[in-house]
């Protein structure tokens, strides 16, 4: 098991669009596995994208299992070259990010979502239809793969918050 | 009816807002627009209030707040007709990157040069990450403003995003 170091803003890789990848390539499959491992050991982490571990590639993992705001849950999702196919029913919600540990923000995201992408290892093209928190997590990770942070989508000047740390 | 702009800045403690609001209410001043926040732990409040008392009355009523020398209070009479209609389209500008001198200066000058007006602004320093979120009313084409902002952001080595602000009515 490999746990990767998560990079934090301002790191150039977080502001750079990831390259499309070959889902069959051995290094891509390894990256996907390492992303899952890293997500699993990080408390409260529901998703992680390759740029967050310093790799400018369109690979991410999401798992919102057990999250109170989730409705539809697909378990562990690992996607390459993912893109949004359909998005509707936009809703504002609070987001945080392991790469921006001190801040949160209100971001409007589609709560009905269809995403297409490829599975690492097989290259199989799949479509995922989801909603609510899983939809939000997918959009957040697809943004990472495009070089965007939630900060780039906050709703306004008073929509960024210091993450409260209670000692 | 007189209108006053009041600022209260200084060391935070519980009860400052209560003290200010009670004092103003006691003078018959109606609190209209106000914002309060903490800036790196410092209490910062700006408000506009309206009533029939004099500026001197407001100042002396608020003077006890400054007695401990931990708060600075200013009172200034302002005109009532300051509300300008918004010009052009409404945008949200986000800038983030490594902290360095002059980010807000360069970006806000770029917005101003394009005839844009910043109507709301917050900045935050979190570790070495500097974040600016500005709400901008700007005339003209969004692409022109976006191009100018991209160029300046590139020179500063920061990421900038300009998006139309959405105002959903429901
Ligand atoms: Zn993130």
PDB file of N, CA and C in Angstrom, chain B residues 5-6 44 49 55-56 64 69 85 92 98 100 108-109 130 137 140 144 146 151:
ATOM      1  N   UNK B   5     -21.823  57.183   8.991  1.00  0.00           N
ATOM      2  CA  UNK B   5     -21.012  55.976   8.817  1.00  0.00           C
ATOM      3  C   UNK B   5     -20.158  55.823  10.068  1.00  0.00           C
ATOM      4  N   UNK B   6     -20.231  54.656  10.678  1.00  0.00           N
ATOM      5  CA  UNK B   6     -19.502  54.402  11.921  1.00  0.00           C
ATOM      6  C   UNK B   6     -18.569  53.216  11.704  1.00  0.00           C
ATOM      7  N   UNK B  44     -13.764  44.075  13.458  1.00  0.00           N
ATOM      8  CA  UNK B  44     -13.896  45.142  12.448  1.00  0.00           C
ATOM      9  C   UNK B  44     -15.355  45.256  12.042  1.00  0.00           C
ATOM     10  N   UNK B  49     -25.979  54.271   9.914  1.00  0.00           N
ATOM     11  CA  UNK B  49     -27.193  54.411  10.718  1.00  0.00           C
ATOM     12  C   UNK B  49     -27.799  55.786  10.454  1.00  0.00           C
ATOM     13  N   UNK B  55     -23.761  64.551  14.931  1.00  0.00           N
ATOM     14  CA  UNK B  55     -22.572  63.700  14.884  1.00  0.00           C
ATOM     15  C   UNK B  55     -21.862  63.725  16.230  1.00  0.00           C
ATOM     16  N   UNK B  56     -21.853  64.885  16.869  1.00  0.00           N
ATOM     17  CA  UNK B  56     -21.216  65.014  18.183  1.00  0.00           C
ATOM     18  C   UNK B  56     -21.877  64.120  19.214  1.00  0.00           C
ATOM     19  N   UNK B  64     -17.309  55.912  25.398  1.00  0.00           N
ATOM     20  CA  UNK B  64     -16.925  54.929  26.434  1.00  0.00           C
ATOM     21  C   UNK B  64     -16.335  53.632  25.864  1.00  0.00           C
ATOM     22  N   UNK B  69      -8.885  51.772  25.418  1.00  0.00           N
ATOM     23  CA  UNK B  69      -7.878  51.958  24.360  1.00  0.00           C
ATOM     24  C   UNK B  69      -7.665  50.703  23.523  1.00  0.00           C
ATOM     25  N   UNK B  85     -26.754  53.156  -9.187  1.00  0.00           N
ATOM     26  CA  UNK B  85     -27.258  51.949  -9.844  1.00  0.00           C
ATOM     27  C   UNK B  85     -26.092  51.113 -10.360  1.00  0.00           C
ATOM     28  N   UNK B  92     -18.101  37.539 -10.495  1.00  0.00           N
ATOM     29  CA  UNK B  92     -17.293  37.172  -9.330  1.00  0.00           C
ATOM     30  C   UNK B  92     -15.878  36.880  -9.835  1.00  0.00           C
ATOM     31  N   UNK B  98       0.413  32.107  -4.410  1.00  0.00           N
ATOM     32  CA  UNK B  98       1.377  32.350  -3.347  1.00  0.00           C
ATOM     33  C   UNK B  98       1.309  33.815  -2.939  1.00  0.00           C
ATOM     34  N   UNK B 100       2.182  37.409  -2.120  1.00  0.00           N
ATOM     35  CA  UNK B 100       3.225  38.350  -2.526  1.00  0.00           C
ATOM     36  C   UNK B 100       2.647  39.752  -2.497  1.00  0.00           C
ATOM     37  N   UNK B 108      -7.091  45.051  -8.846  1.00  0.00           N
ATOM     38  CA  UNK B 108      -8.133  46.071  -8.720  1.00  0.00           C
ATOM     39  C   UNK B 108      -7.889  47.213  -9.704  1.00  0.00           C
ATOM     40  N   UNK B 109      -6.621  47.521  -9.980  1.00  0.00           N
ATOM     41  CA  UNK B 109      -6.318  48.555 -10.987  1.00  0.00           C
ATOM     42  C   UNK B 109      -6.772  48.096 -12.377  1.00  0.00           C
ATOM     43  N   UNK B 130      -2.762  32.950  -0.670  1.00  0.00           N
ATOM     44  CA  UNK B 130      -3.504  34.208  -0.633  1.00  0.00           C
ATOM     45  C   UNK B 130      -4.713  34.071  -1.540  1.00  0.00           C
ATOM     46  N   UNK B 137     -18.969  44.867 -10.796  1.00  0.00           N
ATOM     47  CA  UNK B 137     -19.895  45.323 -11.832  1.00  0.00           C
ATOM     48  C   UNK B 137     -19.049  45.904 -12.946  1.00  0.00           C
ATOM     49  N   UNK B 140     -19.241  46.516 -20.772  1.00  0.00           N
ATOM     50  CA  UNK B 140     -18.437  45.988 -21.877  1.00  0.00           C
ATOM     51  C   UNK B 140     -18.397  44.475 -21.883  1.00  0.00           C
ATOM     52  N   UNK B 144     -13.084  40.831 -22.709  1.00  0.00           N
ATOM     53  CA  UNK B 144     -12.038  41.845 -22.631  1.00  0.00           C
ATOM     54  C   UNK B 144     -11.479  41.945 -21.217  1.00  0.00           C
ATOM     55  N   UNK B 146     -11.734  39.647 -18.894  1.00  0.00           N
ATOM     56  CA  UNK B 146     -11.090  38.373 -18.548  1.00  0.00           C
ATOM     57  C   UNK B 146      -9.682  38.301 -19.123  1.00  0.00           C
ATOM     58  N   UNK B 151      -3.866  38.341 -18.068  1.00  0.00           N
ATOM     59  CA  UNK B 151      -2.513  38.831 -18.331  1.00  0.00           C
ATOM     60  C   UNK B 151      -1.840  39.258 -17.022  1.00  0.00           C
TER      61      UNK B 151
END
